[in-house]
CSV table of C-alpha atoms in Angstrom, one decimal:
chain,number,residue,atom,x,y,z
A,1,UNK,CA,99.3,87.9,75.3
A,2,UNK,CA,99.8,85.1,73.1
A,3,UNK,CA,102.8,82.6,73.6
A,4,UNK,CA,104.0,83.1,70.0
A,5,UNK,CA,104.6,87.1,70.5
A,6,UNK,CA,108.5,87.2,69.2
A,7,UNK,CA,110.0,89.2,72.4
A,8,UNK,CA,113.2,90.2,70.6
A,9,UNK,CA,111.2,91.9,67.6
A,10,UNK,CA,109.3,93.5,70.4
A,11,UNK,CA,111.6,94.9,71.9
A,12,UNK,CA,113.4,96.4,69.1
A,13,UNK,CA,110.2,98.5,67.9
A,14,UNK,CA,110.6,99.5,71.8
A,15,UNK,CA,113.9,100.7,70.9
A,16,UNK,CA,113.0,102.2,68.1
A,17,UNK,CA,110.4,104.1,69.8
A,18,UNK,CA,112.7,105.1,72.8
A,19,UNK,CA,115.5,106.6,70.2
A,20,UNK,CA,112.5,108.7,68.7
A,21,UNK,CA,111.7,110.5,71.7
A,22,UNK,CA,115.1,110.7,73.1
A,23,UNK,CA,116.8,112.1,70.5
A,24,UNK,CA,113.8,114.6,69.2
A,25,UNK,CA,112.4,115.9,73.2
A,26,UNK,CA,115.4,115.2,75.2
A,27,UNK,CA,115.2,111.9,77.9
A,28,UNK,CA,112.9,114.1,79.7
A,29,UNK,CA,110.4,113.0,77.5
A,30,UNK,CA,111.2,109.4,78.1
A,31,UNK,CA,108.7,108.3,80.1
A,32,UNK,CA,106.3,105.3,80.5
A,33,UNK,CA,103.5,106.7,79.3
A,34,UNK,CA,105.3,108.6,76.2
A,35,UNK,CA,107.5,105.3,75.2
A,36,UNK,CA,103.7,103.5,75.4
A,37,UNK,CA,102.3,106.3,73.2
A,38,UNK,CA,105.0,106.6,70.6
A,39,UNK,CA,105.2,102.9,70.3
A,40,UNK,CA,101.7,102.7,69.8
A,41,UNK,CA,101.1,100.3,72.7
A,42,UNK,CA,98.8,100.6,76.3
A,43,UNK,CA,100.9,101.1,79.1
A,44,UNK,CA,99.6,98.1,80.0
A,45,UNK,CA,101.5,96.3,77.6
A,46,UNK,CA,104.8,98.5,78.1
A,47,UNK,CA,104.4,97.5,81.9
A,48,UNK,CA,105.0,93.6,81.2
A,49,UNK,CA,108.5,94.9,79.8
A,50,UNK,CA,109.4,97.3,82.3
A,51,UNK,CA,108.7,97.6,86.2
A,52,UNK,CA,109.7,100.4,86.2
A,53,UNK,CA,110.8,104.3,84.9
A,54,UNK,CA,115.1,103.2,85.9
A,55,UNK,CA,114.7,100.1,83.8
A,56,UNK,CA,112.9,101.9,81.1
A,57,UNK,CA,116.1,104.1,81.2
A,58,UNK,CA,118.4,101.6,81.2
A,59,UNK,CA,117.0,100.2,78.3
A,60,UNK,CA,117.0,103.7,76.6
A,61,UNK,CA,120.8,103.8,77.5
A,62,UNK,CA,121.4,100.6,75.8
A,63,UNK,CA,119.3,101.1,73.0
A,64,UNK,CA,122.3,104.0,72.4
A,65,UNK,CA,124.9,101.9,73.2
A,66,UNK,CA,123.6,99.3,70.9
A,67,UNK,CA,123.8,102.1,67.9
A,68,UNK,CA,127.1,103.0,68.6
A,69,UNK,CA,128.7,99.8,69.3
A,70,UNK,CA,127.1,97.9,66.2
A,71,UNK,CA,128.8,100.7,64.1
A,72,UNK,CA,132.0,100.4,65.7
A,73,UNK,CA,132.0,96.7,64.6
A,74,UNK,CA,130.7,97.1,61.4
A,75,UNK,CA,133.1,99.6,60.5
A,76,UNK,CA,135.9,98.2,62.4
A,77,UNK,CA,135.3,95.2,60.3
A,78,UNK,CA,136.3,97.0,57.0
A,79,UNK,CA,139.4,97.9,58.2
A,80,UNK,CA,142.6,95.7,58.6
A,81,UNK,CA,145.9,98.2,60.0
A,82,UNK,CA,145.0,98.1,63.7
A,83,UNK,CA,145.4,102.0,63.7
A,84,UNK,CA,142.7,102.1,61.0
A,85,UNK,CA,140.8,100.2,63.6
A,86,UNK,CA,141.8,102.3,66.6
A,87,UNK,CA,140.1,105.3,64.7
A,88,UNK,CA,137.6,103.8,64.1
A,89,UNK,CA,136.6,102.8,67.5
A,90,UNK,CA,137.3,106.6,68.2
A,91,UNK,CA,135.8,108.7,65.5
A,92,UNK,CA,132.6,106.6,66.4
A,93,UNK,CA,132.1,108.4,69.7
A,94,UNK,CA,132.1,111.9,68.1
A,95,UNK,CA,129.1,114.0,67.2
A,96,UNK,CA,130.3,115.0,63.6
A,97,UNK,CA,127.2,114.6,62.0
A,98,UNK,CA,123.3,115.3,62.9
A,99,UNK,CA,122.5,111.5,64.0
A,100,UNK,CA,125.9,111.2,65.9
A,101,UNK,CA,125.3,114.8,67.6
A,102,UNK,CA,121.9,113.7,69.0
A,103,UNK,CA,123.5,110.0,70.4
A,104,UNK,CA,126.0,112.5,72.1
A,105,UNK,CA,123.5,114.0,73.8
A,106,UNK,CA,121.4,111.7,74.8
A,107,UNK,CA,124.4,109.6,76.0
A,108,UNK,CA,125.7,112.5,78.0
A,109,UNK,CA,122.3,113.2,79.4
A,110,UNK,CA,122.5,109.2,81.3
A,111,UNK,CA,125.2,110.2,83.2
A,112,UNK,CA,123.7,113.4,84.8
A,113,UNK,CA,120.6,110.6,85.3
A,114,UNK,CA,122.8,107.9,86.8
A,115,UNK,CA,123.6,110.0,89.8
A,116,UNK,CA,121.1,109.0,91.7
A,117,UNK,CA,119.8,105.8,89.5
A,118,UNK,CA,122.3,102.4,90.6
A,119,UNK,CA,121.4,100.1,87.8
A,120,UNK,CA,121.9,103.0,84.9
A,121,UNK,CA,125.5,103.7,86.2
A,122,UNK,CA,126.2,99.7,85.8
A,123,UNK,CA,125.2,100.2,82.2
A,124,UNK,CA,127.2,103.1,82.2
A,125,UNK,CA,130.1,101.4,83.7
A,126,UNK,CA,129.8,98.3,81.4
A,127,UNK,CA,129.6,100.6,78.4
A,128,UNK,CA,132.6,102.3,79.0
A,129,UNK,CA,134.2,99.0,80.0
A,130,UNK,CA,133.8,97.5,77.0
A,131,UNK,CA,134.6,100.6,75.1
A,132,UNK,CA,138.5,100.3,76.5
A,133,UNK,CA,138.7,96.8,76.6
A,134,UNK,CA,138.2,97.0,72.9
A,135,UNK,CA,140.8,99.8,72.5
A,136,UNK,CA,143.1,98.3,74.7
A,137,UNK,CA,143.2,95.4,72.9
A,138,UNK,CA,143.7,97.0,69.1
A,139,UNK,CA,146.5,99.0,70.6
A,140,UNK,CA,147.9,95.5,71.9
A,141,UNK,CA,147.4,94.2,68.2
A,142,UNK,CA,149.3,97.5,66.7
A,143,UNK,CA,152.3,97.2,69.2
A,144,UNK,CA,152.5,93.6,68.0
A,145,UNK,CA,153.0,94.9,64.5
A,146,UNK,CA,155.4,97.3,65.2
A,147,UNK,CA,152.9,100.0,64.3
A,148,UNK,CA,152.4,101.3,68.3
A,149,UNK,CA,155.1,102.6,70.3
A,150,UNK,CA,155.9,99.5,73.0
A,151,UNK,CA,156.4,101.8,75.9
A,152,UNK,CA,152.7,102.8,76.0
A,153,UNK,CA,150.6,100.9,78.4
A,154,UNK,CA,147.3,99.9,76.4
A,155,UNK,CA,144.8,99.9,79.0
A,156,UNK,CA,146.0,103.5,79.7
A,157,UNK,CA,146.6,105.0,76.7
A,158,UNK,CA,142.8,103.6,75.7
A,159,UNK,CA,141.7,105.5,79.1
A,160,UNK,CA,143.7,108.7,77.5
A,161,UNK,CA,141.7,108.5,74.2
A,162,UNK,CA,137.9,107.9,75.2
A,163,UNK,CA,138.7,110.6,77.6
A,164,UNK,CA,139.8,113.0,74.7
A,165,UNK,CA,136.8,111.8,72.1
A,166,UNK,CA,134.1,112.3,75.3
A,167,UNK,CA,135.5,115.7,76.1
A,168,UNK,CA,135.3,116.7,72.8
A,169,UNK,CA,132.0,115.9,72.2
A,170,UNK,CA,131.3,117.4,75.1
A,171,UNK,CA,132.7,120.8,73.8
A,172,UNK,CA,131.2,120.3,70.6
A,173,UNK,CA,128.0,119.7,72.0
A,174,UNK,CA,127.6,123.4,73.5
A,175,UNK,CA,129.9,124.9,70.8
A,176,UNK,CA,129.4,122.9,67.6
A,177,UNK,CA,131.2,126.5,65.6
A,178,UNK,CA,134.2,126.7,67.8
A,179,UNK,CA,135.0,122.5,67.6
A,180,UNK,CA,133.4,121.6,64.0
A,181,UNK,CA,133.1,118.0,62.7
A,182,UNK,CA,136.5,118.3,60.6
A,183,UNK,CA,138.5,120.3,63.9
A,184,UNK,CA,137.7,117.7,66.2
A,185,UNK,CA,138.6,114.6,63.9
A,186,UNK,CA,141.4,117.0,63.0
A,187,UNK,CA,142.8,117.1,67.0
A,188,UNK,CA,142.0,113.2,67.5
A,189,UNK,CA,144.3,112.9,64.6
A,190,UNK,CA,147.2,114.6,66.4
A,191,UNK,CA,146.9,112.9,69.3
A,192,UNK,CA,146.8,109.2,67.2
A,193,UNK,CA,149.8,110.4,65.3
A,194,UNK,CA,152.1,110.7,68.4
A,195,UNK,CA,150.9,107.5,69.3
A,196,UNK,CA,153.6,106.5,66.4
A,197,UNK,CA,155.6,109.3,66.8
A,198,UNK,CA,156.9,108.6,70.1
A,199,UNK,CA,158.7,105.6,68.9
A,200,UNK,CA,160.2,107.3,66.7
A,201,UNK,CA,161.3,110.2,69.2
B,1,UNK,CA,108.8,143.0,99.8
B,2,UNK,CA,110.8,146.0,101.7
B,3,UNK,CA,112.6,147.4,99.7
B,4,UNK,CA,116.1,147.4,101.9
B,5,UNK,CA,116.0,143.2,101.0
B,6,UNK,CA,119.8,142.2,99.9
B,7,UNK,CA,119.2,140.4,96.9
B,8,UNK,CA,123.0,139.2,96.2
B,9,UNK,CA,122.5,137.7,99.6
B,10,UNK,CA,119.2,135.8,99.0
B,11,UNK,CA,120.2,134.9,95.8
B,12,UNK,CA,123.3,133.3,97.5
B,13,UNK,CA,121.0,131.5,99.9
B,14,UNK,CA,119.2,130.3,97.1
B,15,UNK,CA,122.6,129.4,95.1
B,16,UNK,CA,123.5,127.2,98.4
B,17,UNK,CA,119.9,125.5,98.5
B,18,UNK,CA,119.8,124.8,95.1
B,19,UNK,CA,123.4,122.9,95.3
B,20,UNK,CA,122.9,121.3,98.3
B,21,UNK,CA,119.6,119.7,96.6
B,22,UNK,CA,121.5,118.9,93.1
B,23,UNK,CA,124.3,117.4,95.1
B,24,UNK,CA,122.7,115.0,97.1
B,25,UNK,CA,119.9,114.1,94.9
B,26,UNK,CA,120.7,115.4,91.0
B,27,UNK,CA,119.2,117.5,89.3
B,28,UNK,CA,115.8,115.8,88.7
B,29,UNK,CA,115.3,117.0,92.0
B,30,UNK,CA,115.9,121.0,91.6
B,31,UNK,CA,112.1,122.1,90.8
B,32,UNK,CA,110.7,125.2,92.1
B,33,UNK,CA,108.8,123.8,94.7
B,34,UNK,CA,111.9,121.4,96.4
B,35,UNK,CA,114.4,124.5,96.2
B,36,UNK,CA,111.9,126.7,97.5
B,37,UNK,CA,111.3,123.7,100.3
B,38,UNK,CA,115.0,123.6,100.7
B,39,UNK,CA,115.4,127.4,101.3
B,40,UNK,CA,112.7,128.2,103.1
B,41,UNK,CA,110.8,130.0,101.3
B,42,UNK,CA,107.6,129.5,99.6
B,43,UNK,CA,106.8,128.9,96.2
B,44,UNK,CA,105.6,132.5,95.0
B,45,UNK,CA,108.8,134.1,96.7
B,46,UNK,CA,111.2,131.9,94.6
B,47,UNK,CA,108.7,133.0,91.5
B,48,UNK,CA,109.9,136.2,92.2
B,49,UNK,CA,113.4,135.1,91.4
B,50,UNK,CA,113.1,132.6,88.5
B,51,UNK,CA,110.3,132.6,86.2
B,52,UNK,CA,110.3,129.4,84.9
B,53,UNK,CA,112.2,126.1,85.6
B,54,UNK,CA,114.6,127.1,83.0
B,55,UNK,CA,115.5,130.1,84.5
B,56,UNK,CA,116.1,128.1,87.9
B,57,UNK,CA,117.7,125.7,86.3
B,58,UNK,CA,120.8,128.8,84.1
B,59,UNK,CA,120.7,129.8,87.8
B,60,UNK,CA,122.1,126.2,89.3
B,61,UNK,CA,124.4,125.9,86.6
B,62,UNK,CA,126.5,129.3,87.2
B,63,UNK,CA,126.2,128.3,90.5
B,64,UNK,CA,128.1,125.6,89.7
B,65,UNK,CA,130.0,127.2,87.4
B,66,UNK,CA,130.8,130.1,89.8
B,67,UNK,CA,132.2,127.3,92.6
B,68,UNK,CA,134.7,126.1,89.7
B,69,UNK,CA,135.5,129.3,88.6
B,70,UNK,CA,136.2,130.8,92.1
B,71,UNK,CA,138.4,127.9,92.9
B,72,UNK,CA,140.6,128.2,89.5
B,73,UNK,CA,141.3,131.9,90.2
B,74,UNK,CA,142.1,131.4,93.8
B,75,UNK,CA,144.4,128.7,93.1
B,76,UNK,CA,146.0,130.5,89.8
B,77,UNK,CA,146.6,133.4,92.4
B,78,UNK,CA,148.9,131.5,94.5
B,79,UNK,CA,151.0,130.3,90.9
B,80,UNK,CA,153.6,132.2,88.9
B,81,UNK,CA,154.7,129.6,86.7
B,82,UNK,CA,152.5,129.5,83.6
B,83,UNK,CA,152.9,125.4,83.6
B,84,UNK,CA,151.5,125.4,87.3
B,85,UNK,CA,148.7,127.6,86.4
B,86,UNK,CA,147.6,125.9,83.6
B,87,UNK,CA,147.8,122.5,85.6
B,88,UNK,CA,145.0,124.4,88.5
B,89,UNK,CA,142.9,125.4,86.0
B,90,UNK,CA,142.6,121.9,84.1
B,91,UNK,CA,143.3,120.0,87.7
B,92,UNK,CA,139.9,122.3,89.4
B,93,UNK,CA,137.7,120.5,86.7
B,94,UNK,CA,138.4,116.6,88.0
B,95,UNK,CA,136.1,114.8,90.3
B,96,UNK,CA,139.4,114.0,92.7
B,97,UNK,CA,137.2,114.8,95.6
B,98,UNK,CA,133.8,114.2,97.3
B,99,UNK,CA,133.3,117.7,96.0
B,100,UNK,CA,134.2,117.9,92.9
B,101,UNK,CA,132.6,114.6,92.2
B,102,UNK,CA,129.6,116.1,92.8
B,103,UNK,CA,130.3,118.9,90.7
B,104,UNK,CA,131.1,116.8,87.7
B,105,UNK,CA,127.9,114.8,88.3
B,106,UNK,CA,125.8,118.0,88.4
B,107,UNK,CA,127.7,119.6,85.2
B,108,UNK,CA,127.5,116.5,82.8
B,109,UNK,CA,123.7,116.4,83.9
B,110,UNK,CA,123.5,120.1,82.7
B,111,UNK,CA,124.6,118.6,79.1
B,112,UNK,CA,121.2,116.2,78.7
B,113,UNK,CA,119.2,119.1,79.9
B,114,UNK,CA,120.7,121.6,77.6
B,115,UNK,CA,119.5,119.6,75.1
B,116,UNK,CA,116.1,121.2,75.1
B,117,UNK,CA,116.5,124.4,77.0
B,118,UNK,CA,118.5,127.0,74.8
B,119,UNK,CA,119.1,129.4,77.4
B,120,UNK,CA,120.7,126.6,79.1
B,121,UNK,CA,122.6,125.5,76.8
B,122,UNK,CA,123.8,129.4,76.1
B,123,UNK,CA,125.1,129.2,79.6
B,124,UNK,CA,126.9,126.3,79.1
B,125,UNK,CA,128.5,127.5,75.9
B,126,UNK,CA,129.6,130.6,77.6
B,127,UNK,CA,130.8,128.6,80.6
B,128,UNK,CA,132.9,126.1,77.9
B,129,UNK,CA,134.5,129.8,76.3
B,130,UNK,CA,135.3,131.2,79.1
B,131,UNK,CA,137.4,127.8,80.9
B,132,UNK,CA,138.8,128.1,77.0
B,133,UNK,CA,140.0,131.7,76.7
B,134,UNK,CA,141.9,131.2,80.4
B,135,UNK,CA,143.6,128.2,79.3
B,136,UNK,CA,145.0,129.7,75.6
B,137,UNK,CA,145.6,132.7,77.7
B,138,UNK,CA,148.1,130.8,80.3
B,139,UNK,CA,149.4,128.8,76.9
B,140,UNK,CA,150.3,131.9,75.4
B,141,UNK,CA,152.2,133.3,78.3
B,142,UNK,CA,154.0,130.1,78.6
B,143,UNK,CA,155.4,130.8,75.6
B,144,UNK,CA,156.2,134.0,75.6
B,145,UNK,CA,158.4,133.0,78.7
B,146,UNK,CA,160.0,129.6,76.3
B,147,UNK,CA,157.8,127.0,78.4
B,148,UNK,CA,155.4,126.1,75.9
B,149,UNK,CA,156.5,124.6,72.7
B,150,UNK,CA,156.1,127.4,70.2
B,151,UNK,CA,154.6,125.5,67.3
B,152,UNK,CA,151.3,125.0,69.1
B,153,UNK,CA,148.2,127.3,68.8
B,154,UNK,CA,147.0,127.7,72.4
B,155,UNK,CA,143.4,128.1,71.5
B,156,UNK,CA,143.1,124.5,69.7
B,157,UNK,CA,145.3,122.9,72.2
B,158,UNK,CA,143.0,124.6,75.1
B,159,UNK,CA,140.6,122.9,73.3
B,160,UNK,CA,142.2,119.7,73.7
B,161,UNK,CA,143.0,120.2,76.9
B,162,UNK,CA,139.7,121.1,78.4
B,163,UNK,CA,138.4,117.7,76.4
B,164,UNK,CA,140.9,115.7,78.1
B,165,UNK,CA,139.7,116.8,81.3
B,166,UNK,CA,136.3,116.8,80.7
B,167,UNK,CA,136.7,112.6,79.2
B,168,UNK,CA,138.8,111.8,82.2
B,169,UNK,CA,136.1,113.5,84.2
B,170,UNK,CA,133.3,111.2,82.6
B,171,UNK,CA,134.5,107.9,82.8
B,172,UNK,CA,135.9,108.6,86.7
B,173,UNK,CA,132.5,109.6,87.5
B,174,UNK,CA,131.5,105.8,85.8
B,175,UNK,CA,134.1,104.2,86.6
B,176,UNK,CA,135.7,105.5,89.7
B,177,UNK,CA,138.3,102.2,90.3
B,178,UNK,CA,139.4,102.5,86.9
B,179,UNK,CA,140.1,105.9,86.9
B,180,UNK,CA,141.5,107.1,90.2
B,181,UNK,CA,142.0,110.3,91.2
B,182,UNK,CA,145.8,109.6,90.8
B,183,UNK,CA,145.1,108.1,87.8
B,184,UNK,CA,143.4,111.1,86.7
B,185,UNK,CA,146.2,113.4,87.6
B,186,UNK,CA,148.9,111.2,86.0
B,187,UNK,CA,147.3,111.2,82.5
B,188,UNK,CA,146.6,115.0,82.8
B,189,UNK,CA,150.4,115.6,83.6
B,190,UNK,CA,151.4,113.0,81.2
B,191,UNK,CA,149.7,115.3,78.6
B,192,UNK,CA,150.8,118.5,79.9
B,193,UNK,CA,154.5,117.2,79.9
B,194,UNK,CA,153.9,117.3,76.1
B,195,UNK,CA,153.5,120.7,75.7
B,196,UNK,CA,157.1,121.0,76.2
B,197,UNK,CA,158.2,117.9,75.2
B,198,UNK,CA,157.7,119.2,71.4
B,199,UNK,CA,160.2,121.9,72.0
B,200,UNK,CA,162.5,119.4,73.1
B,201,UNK,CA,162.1,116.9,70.4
């Protein structure tokens, strides 16, 4: 292999490969040789990138988090209220449309695979790290503008919230009629409002 | 095969192998041939039971399901108070335990399977309805009995309920410091202190 290859360019056709299969057969499908194949490379070639079938994983699970957390700041960065923000970051994480649904569930699928896999529950763990810090901190910025009730305790309430989107993407997942795209922005709504409301209680 | 063979009892040999093998090593490792390893039996006895991996793999989720389940109604049975039978049923789904970790781990890995296994993913929805129709059930009788804040419709707050518990359940099983099992509990109970907070406002 040439000393000129551009690694990062690489890796993103990788990616790009990786989100095919995942999202179309499941991570089931993600294997070394499938990832080779769909990519169009030997698994020679795949092999110089990953050792081995956990760090092809992990690199599918960030590939996801990537997508998700590249659209959070992109749309975040539109927005200037911190509870537009806050949404934002929330709304995100909810499958209410077809490429959103299959990021759910490939997502959702890591963690059933991190059981037994160390290094893909770190990702996990940093993902959702991040994920709070980030909420944490806009609900910080919306207390300092009077806009978020002072008795609530950031890191908390942020806990409280990525709990309620994940568990309704898990419900919408296996029930997409009974929690549609509009109910379930509808009850993250309800639950933002009292964020407000409670202040004024 | 005589034909005197209790098959509620094999099957609930075969329920206890196939949990014992999800528990301790995930789901990747409930195939045909390590649950027939794990039982006992061979290969073209457990064909007799399941006749694909699919099948095996409906039958390790209402296993599953069936533990949860089992627990919720035994618990319920010892309550009168709505409130404190809503709190078992929402409490019975967190990973506060060795236990129910496990059982969390195994569930959320049901989710990425699903994906490409409809019958699965049938189960799951029935599984998501059921926990659901309990929970607006109990809601309803709370108010009935002036416990639960009139203005809310128990099937969407069920909804959000179960989410709550199913998030909080997700980012314990990542993030176990972060979310401690009293940590979990608190935010639950925070939320549930709600439903009659509204009446009070």
């Amino acid at each position: 292999m040439p000393k000129i290859v551009d690694h990062d360019a690489r890796r993103a056709e990788l990616a790009a490969a990786v989100w095919r299969l995942a999202s179309r057969q499941g991570l089931d499908a993600v294997t070394m040789r499938a990832v080779a194949a769909e990519a169009g490379w030997s698994t020679g070639a795949l092999a110089h990138y990953f050792a081995d079938k956990e760090e092809l994983l992990v690199f599918a699970f960030e590939t996801v988090a990537d997508r998700v957390g590249r659209r959070i700041v992109e749309a975040a960065g539109h927005a200037r209220d911190p509870l537009e923000i806050l949404r934002t970051q929330l709304v995100e994480g909810l499958p209410i449309d077809v490429e959103r649904r299959a990021e759910v569930r490939v997502w959702f699928a890591f963690l059933g695979l991190a059981e037994t896999r160390p290094r893909l529950a770190q990702a996990g763990r940093n993902a959702y790290r991040l994920w709070r810090d980030r909420i944490a901190k806009t609900l910080a910025a919306g207390q300092r503008q009077g806009l978020v009730d002072d008795a609530i305790d950031p890191e908390r309430e942020a806990a409280a919230l990525i709990a309620l989107v994940d568990g309704l993407a898990i419900q919408a997942t296996f029930e997409p009629r009974a929690l549609t795209a509009e109910r379930q922005v509808e009850l993250l709504d309800e639950r933002l409002a009292r964020l407000t409301l409670a202040s004024a209680r």
